[in-house]
Amino acid sequence: MESKNLQFKTNLNCGNCVAKVQGDLDSANGISEWNVDTANSDKILTVKSEGISEDEIVTIIKKKGFKAEPISQ
């Protein structure tokens, strides 16, 4: 399966916010790696997808009480 990078504009503002979603993103099937650029004003979440969809990632983030909006590339 082809891996691709997906990016999302989020409201994950700090390390504590990132820590709240970390377990779910780490255990999600179809994610090989991810990170959040909290220094960027748009708080960009980048996910290396190995089959997970944008919608599935948005759902994971929303379940933890945060927002995630896909960025078209």
Short mmCIF file of N, CA, C and O in Angstrom, two decimals:
data_model
loop_
_atom_site.label_atom_id
_atom_site.label_comp_id
_atom_site.label_asym_id
_atom_site.label_seq_id
_atom_site.Cartn_x
_atom_site.Cartn_y
_atom_site.Cartn_z
N MET A 1 0.85 -1.19 0.00
CA MET A 1 0.00 0.00 0.00
C MET A 1 0.89 1.24 0.00
O MET A 1 1.89 1.30 0.69
N GLU A 2 0.47 2.20 -0.76
CA GLU A 2 1.24 3.44 -0.87
C GLU A 2 1.04 4.30 0.37
O GLU A 2 -0.08 4.48 0.84
N SER A 3 2.14 4.81 0.88
CA SER A 3 2.01 5.72 2.03
C SER A 3 1.93 7.14 1.50
O SER A 3 2.52 7.48 0.48
N LYS A 4 1.15 7.95 2.20
CA LYS A 4 1.06 9.36 1.81
C LYS A 4 0.93 10.21 3.05
O LYS A 4 0.45 9.74 4.10
N ASN A 5 1.39 11.44 2.94
CA ASN A 5 1.29 12.37 4.06
C ASN A 5 -0.01 13.12 3.99
O ASN A 5 -0.34 13.71 2.95
N LEU A 6 -0.74 13.12 5.08
CA LEU A 6 -1.98 13.88 5.20
C LEU A 6 -1.73 14.99 6.19
O LEU A 6 -1.06 14.79 7.21
N GLN A 7 -2.26 16.18 5.90
CA GLN A 7 -2.08 17.30 6.82
C GLN A 7 -3.43 17.87 7.23
O GLN A 7 -4.38 17.91 6.45
N PHE A 8 -3.47 18.32 8.49
CA PHE A 8 -4.69 18.84 9.08
C PHE A 8 -4.39 20.11 9.87
O PHE A 8 -3.39 20.17 10.59
N LYS A 9 -5.27 21.08 9.74
CA LYS A 9 -5.23 22.27 10.59
C LYS A 9 -5.97 21.88 11.87
O LYS A 9 -7.09 21.36 11.82
N THR A 10 -5.33 22.09 13.03
CA THR A 10 -5.93 21.65 14.30
C THR A 10 -5.91 22.78 15.33
O THR A 10 -5.40 23.86 15.07
N ASN A 11 -6.46 22.48 16.50
CA ASN A 11 -6.34 23.38 17.64
C ASN A 11 -5.58 22.69 18.78
O ASN A 11 -5.83 22.92 19.94
N LEU A 12 -4.61 21.84 18.41
CA LEU A 12 -3.72 21.19 19.38
C LEU A 12 -2.61 22.18 19.72
O LEU A 12 -1.60 22.24 19.04
N ASN A 13 -2.84 22.99 20.75
CA ASN A 13 -1.99 24.15 21.02
C ASN A 13 -0.70 23.88 21.78
O ASN A 13 0.21 24.68 21.73
N CYS A 14 -0.64 22.76 22.51
CA CYS A 14 0.52 22.57 23.38
C CYS A 14 0.82 21.10 23.56
O CYS A 14 0.08 20.24 23.08
N GLY A 15 1.87 20.83 24.29
CA GLY A 15 2.26 19.45 24.54
C GLY A 15 1.19 18.64 25.26
O GLY A 15 1.03 17.45 25.00
N ASN A 16 0.46 19.26 26.16
CA ASN A 16 -0.62 18.54 26.87
C ASN A 16 -1.73 18.14 25.91
O ASN A 16 -2.30 17.05 26.04
N CYS A 17 -2.06 19.03 24.96
CA CYS A 17 -3.08 18.71 23.96
C CYS A 17 -2.62 17.52 23.11
O CYS A 17 -3.38 16.59 22.87
N VAL A 18 -1.38 17.59 22.67
CA VAL A 18 -0.82 16.51 21.85
C VAL A 18 -0.82 15.20 22.64
O VAL A 18 -1.16 14.14 22.10
N ALA A 19 -0.48 15.27 23.92
CA ALA A 19 -0.45 14.07 24.75
C ALA A 19 -1.83 13.42 24.85
O ALA A 19 -1.94 12.19 24.94
N LYS A 20 -2.89 14.22 24.81
CA LYS A 20 -4.25 13.67 24.92
C LYS A 20 -4.63 12.84 23.71
O LYS A 20 -5.43 11.91 23.83
N VAL A 21 -4.10 13.16 22.54
CA VAL A 21 -4.43 12.40 21.33
C VAL A 21 -3.37 11.35 21.00
O VAL A 21 -3.59 10.49 20.15
N GLN A 22 -2.23 11.40 21.67
CA GLN A 22 -1.10 10.55 21.32
C GLN A 22 -1.43 9.06 21.34
O GLN A 22 -1.11 8.34 20.39
N GLY A 23 -2.05 8.59 22.40
CA GLY A 23 -2.35 7.16 22.51
C GLY A 23 -3.23 6.67 21.38
O GLY A 23 -2.99 5.60 20.81
N ASP A 24 -4.24 7.45 21.04
CA ASP A 24 -5.16 7.05 19.97
C ASP A 24 -4.48 7.06 18.61
O ASP A 24 -4.71 6.17 17.80
N LEU A 25 -3.65 8.08 18.35
CA LEU A 25 -2.96 8.13 17.07
C LEU A 25 -1.89 7.03 16.99
O LEU A 25 -1.70 6.42 15.94
N ASP A 26 -1.20 6.78 18.11
CA ASP A 26 -0.18 5.74 18.13
C ASP A 26 -0.77 4.35 17.88
O ASP A 26 -0.13 3.50 17.26
N SER A 27 -1.97 4.11 18.37
CA SER A 27 -2.57 2.78 18.26
C SER A 27 -3.47 2.62 17.04
O SER A 27 -3.94 1.51 16.78
N ALA A 28 -3.71 3.69 16.29
CA ALA A 28 -4.61 3.60 15.13
C ALA A 28 -3.97 2.78 14.01
O ALA A 28 -2.80 2.97 13.69
N ASN A 29 -4.75 1.88 13.46
CA ASN A 29 -4.28 1.11 12.30
C ASN A 29 -4.18 2.04 11.10
O ASN A 29 -5.08 2.85 10.87
N GLY A 30 -3.09 1.95 10.36
CA GLY A 30 -2.95 2.75 9.14
C GLY A 30 -2.12 4.00 9.32
O GLY A 30 -1.97 4.78 8.38
N ILE A 31 -1.59 4.25 10.53
CA ILE A 31 -0.71 5.40 10.76
C ILE A 31 0.68 4.86 11.08
O ILE A 31 0.86 4.13 12.05
N SER A 32 1.67 5.24 10.25
CA SER A 32 3.03 4.78 10.53
C SER A 32 3.79 5.80 11.37
O SER A 32 4.65 5.42 12.17
N GLU A 33 3.51 7.07 11.19
CA GLU A 33 4.08 8.11 12.06
C GLU A 33 3.25 9.38 11.94
O GLU A 33 2.49 9.55 10.99
N TRP A 34 3.41 10.25 12.93
CA TRP A 34 2.66 11.52 12.94
C TRP A 34 3.38 12.52 13.81
O TRP A 34 4.21 12.16 14.63
N ASN A 35 3.08 13.80 13.58
CA ASN A 35 3.58 14.85 14.47
C ASN A 35 2.71 16.09 14.33
O ASN A 35 1.96 16.23 13.37
N VAL A 36 2.82 16.96 15.33
CA VAL A 36 2.07 18.21 15.33
C VAL A 36 3.07 19.35 15.46
O VAL A 36 3.91 19.35 16.35
N ASP A 37 2.95 20.32 14.56
CA ASP A 37 3.80 21.52 14.62
C ASP A 37 3.06 22.58 15.42
O ASP A 37 2.31 23.37 14.88
N THR A 38 3.26 22.57 16.75
CA THR A 38 2.54 23.53 17.61
C THR A 38 3.10 24.94 17.46
O THR A 38 2.47 25.90 17.89
N ALA A 39 4.28 25.09 16.85
CA ALA A 39 4.85 26.43 16.63
C ALA A 39 4.17 27.12 15.45
O ALA A 39 4.17 28.35 15.36
N ASN A 40 3.57 26.36 14.55
CA ASN A 40 2.86 26.91 13.40
C ASN A 40 1.52 27.46 13.89
O ASN A 40 0.85 26.85 14.71
N SER A 41 1.12 28.61 13.36
CA SER A 41 -0.13 29.23 13.82
C SER A 41 -1.35 28.36 13.52
O SER A 41 -2.37 28.47 14.21
N ASP A 42 -1.27 27.48 12.53
CA ASP A 42 -2.38 26.59 12.19
C ASP A 42 -2.29 25.24 12.91
O ASP A 42 -3.14 24.38 12.73
N LYS A 43 -1.24 25.05 13.75
CA LYS A 43 -1.07 23.82 14.54
C LYS A 43 -1.22 22.59 13.64
O LYS A 43 -2.10 21.75 13.81
N ILE A 44 -0.34 22.47 12.65
CA ILE A 44 -0.45 21.46 11.61
C ILE A 44 -0.11 20.06 12.12
O ILE A 44 0.97 19.81 12.64
N LEU A 45 -1.08 19.15 11.96
CA LEU A 45 -0.88 17.73 12.23
C LEU A 45 -0.53 17.07 10.91
O LEU A 45 -1.29 17.19 9.94
N THR A 46 0.61 16.40 10.86
CA THR A 46 1.01 15.64 9.68
C THR A 46 1.00 14.17 10.03
O THR A 46 1.59 13.77 11.04
N VAL A 47 0.30 13.39 9.22
CA VAL A 47 0.17 11.95 9.45
C VAL A 47 0.70 11.21 8.23
O VAL A 47 0.29 11.52 7.11
N LYS A 48 1.59 10.26 8.46
CA LYS A 48 2.03 9.39 7.37
C LYS A 48 1.04 8.23 7.33
O LYS A 48 1.05 7.36 8.20
N SER A 49 0.18 8.27 6.33
CA SER A 49 -0.91 7.30 6.22
C SER A 49 -0.44 6.03 5.51
O SER A 49 0.19 6.10 4.47
N GLU A 50 -0.78 4.92 6.11
CA GLU A 50 -0.58 3.60 5.49
C GLU A 50 -1.95 2.96 5.30
O GLU A 50 -2.13 1.79 5.59
N GLY A 51 -2.92 3.77 4.88
CA GLY A 51 -4.26 3.24 4.62
C GLY A 51 -5.38 3.92 5.39
O GLY A 51 -6.54 3.75 5.04
N ILE A 52 -5.06 4.67 6.44
CA ILE A 52 -6.11 5.35 7.19
C ILE A 52 -6.60 6.56 6.38
O ILE A 52 -5.83 7.19 5.66
N SER A 53 -7.88 6.84 6.48
CA SER A 53 -8.47 7.95 5.71
C SER A 53 -8.45 9.26 6.51
O SER A 53 -8.30 9.25 7.74
N GLU A 54 -8.62 10.35 5.79
CA GLU A 54 -8.70 11.67 6.45
C GLU A 54 -9.85 11.68 7.45
O GLU A 54 -9.71 12.17 8.56
N ASP A 55 -10.99 11.12 7.05
CA ASP A 55 -12.16 11.12 7.94
C ASP A 55 -11.90 10.35 9.23
O ASP A 55 -12.34 10.76 10.30
N GLU A 56 -11.18 9.25 9.14
CA GLU A 56 -10.87 8.47 10.33
C GLU A 56 -9.97 9.25 11.28
O GLU A 56 -10.16 9.21 12.50
N ILE A 57 -9.03 9.99 10.73
CA ILE A 57 -8.14 10.80 11.57
C ILE A 57 -8.91 11.93 12.23
O ILE A 57 -8.76 12.19 13.42
N VAL A 58 -9.76 12.60 11.46
CA VAL A 58 -10.59 13.69 12.01
C VAL A 58 -11.44 13.15 13.16
O VAL A 58 -11.56 13.78 14.21
N THR A 59 -12.00 11.96 13.00
CA THR A 59 -12.84 11.35 14.04
C THR A 59 -12.04 11.10 15.31
O THR A 59 -12.51 11.38 16.42
N ILE A 60 -10.81 10.59 15.17
CA ILE A 60 -9.95 10.34 16.34
C ILE A 60 -9.71 11.64 17.10
O ILE A 60 -9.83 11.68 18.33
N ILE A 61 -9.38 12.71 16.39
CA ILE A 61 -9.09 14.00 17.02
C ILE A 61 -10.34 14.57 17.69
O ILE A 61 -10.30 15.05 18.82
N LYS A 62 -11.48 14.49 16.99
CA LYS A 62 -12.74 15.04 17.54
C LYS A 62 -13.19 14.29 18.79
O LYS A 62 -13.73 14.90 19.71
N LYS A 63 -12.95 12.98 18.84
CA LYS A 63 -13.34 12.20 20.02
C LYS A 63 -12.61 12.67 21.27
O LYS A 63 -13.08 12.47 22.39
N LYS A 64 -11.44 13.28 21.09
CA LYS A 64 -10.67 13.79 22.21
C LYS A 64 -10.99 15.25 22.51
O LYS A 64 -10.36 15.88 23.35
N GLY A 65 -11.96 15.83 21.78
CA GLY A 65 -12.39 17.19 22.08
C GLY A 65 -11.67 18.28 21.31
O GLY A 65 -11.77 19.45 21.66
N PHE A 66 -10.96 17.90 20.26
CA PHE A 66 -10.22 18.89 19.47
C PHE A 66 -10.77 18.94 18.05
O PHE A 66 -11.57 18.11 17.65
N LYS A 67 -10.31 19.92 17.31
CA LYS A 67 -10.74 20.10 15.91
C LYS A 67 -9.61 19.68 14.98
O LYS A 67 -8.43 19.88 15.29
N ALA A 68 -9.99 19.14 13.83
CA ALA A 68 -9.03 18.82 12.78
C ALA A 68 -9.71 19.02 11.44
O ALA A 68 -10.82 18.52 11.23
N GLU A 69 -9.08 19.78 10.58
CA GLU A 69 -9.63 20.08 9.27
C GLU A 69 -8.59 19.72 8.21
O GLU A 69 -7.47 20.23 8.25
N PRO A 70 -8.93 18.81 7.28
CA PRO A 70 -7.95 18.43 6.26
C PRO A 70 -7.49 19.63 5.44
O PRO A 70 -8.27 20.52 5.14
N ILE A 71 -6.22 19.62 5.09
CA ILE A 71 -5.64 20.65 4.23
C ILE A 71 -5.42 20.02 2.86
O ILE A 71 -4.73 19.00 2.76
N SER A 72 -6.00 20.60 1.84
CA SER A 72 -5.80 20.08 0.48
C SER A 72 -4.36 20.30 0.06
O SER A 72 -3.77 21.34 0.33
N GLN A 73 -3.80 19.30 -0.59
CA GLN A 73 -2.41 19.39 -1.01
C GLN A 73 -2.28 19.42 -2.51
O GLN A 73 -3.03 18.93 -3.23
#
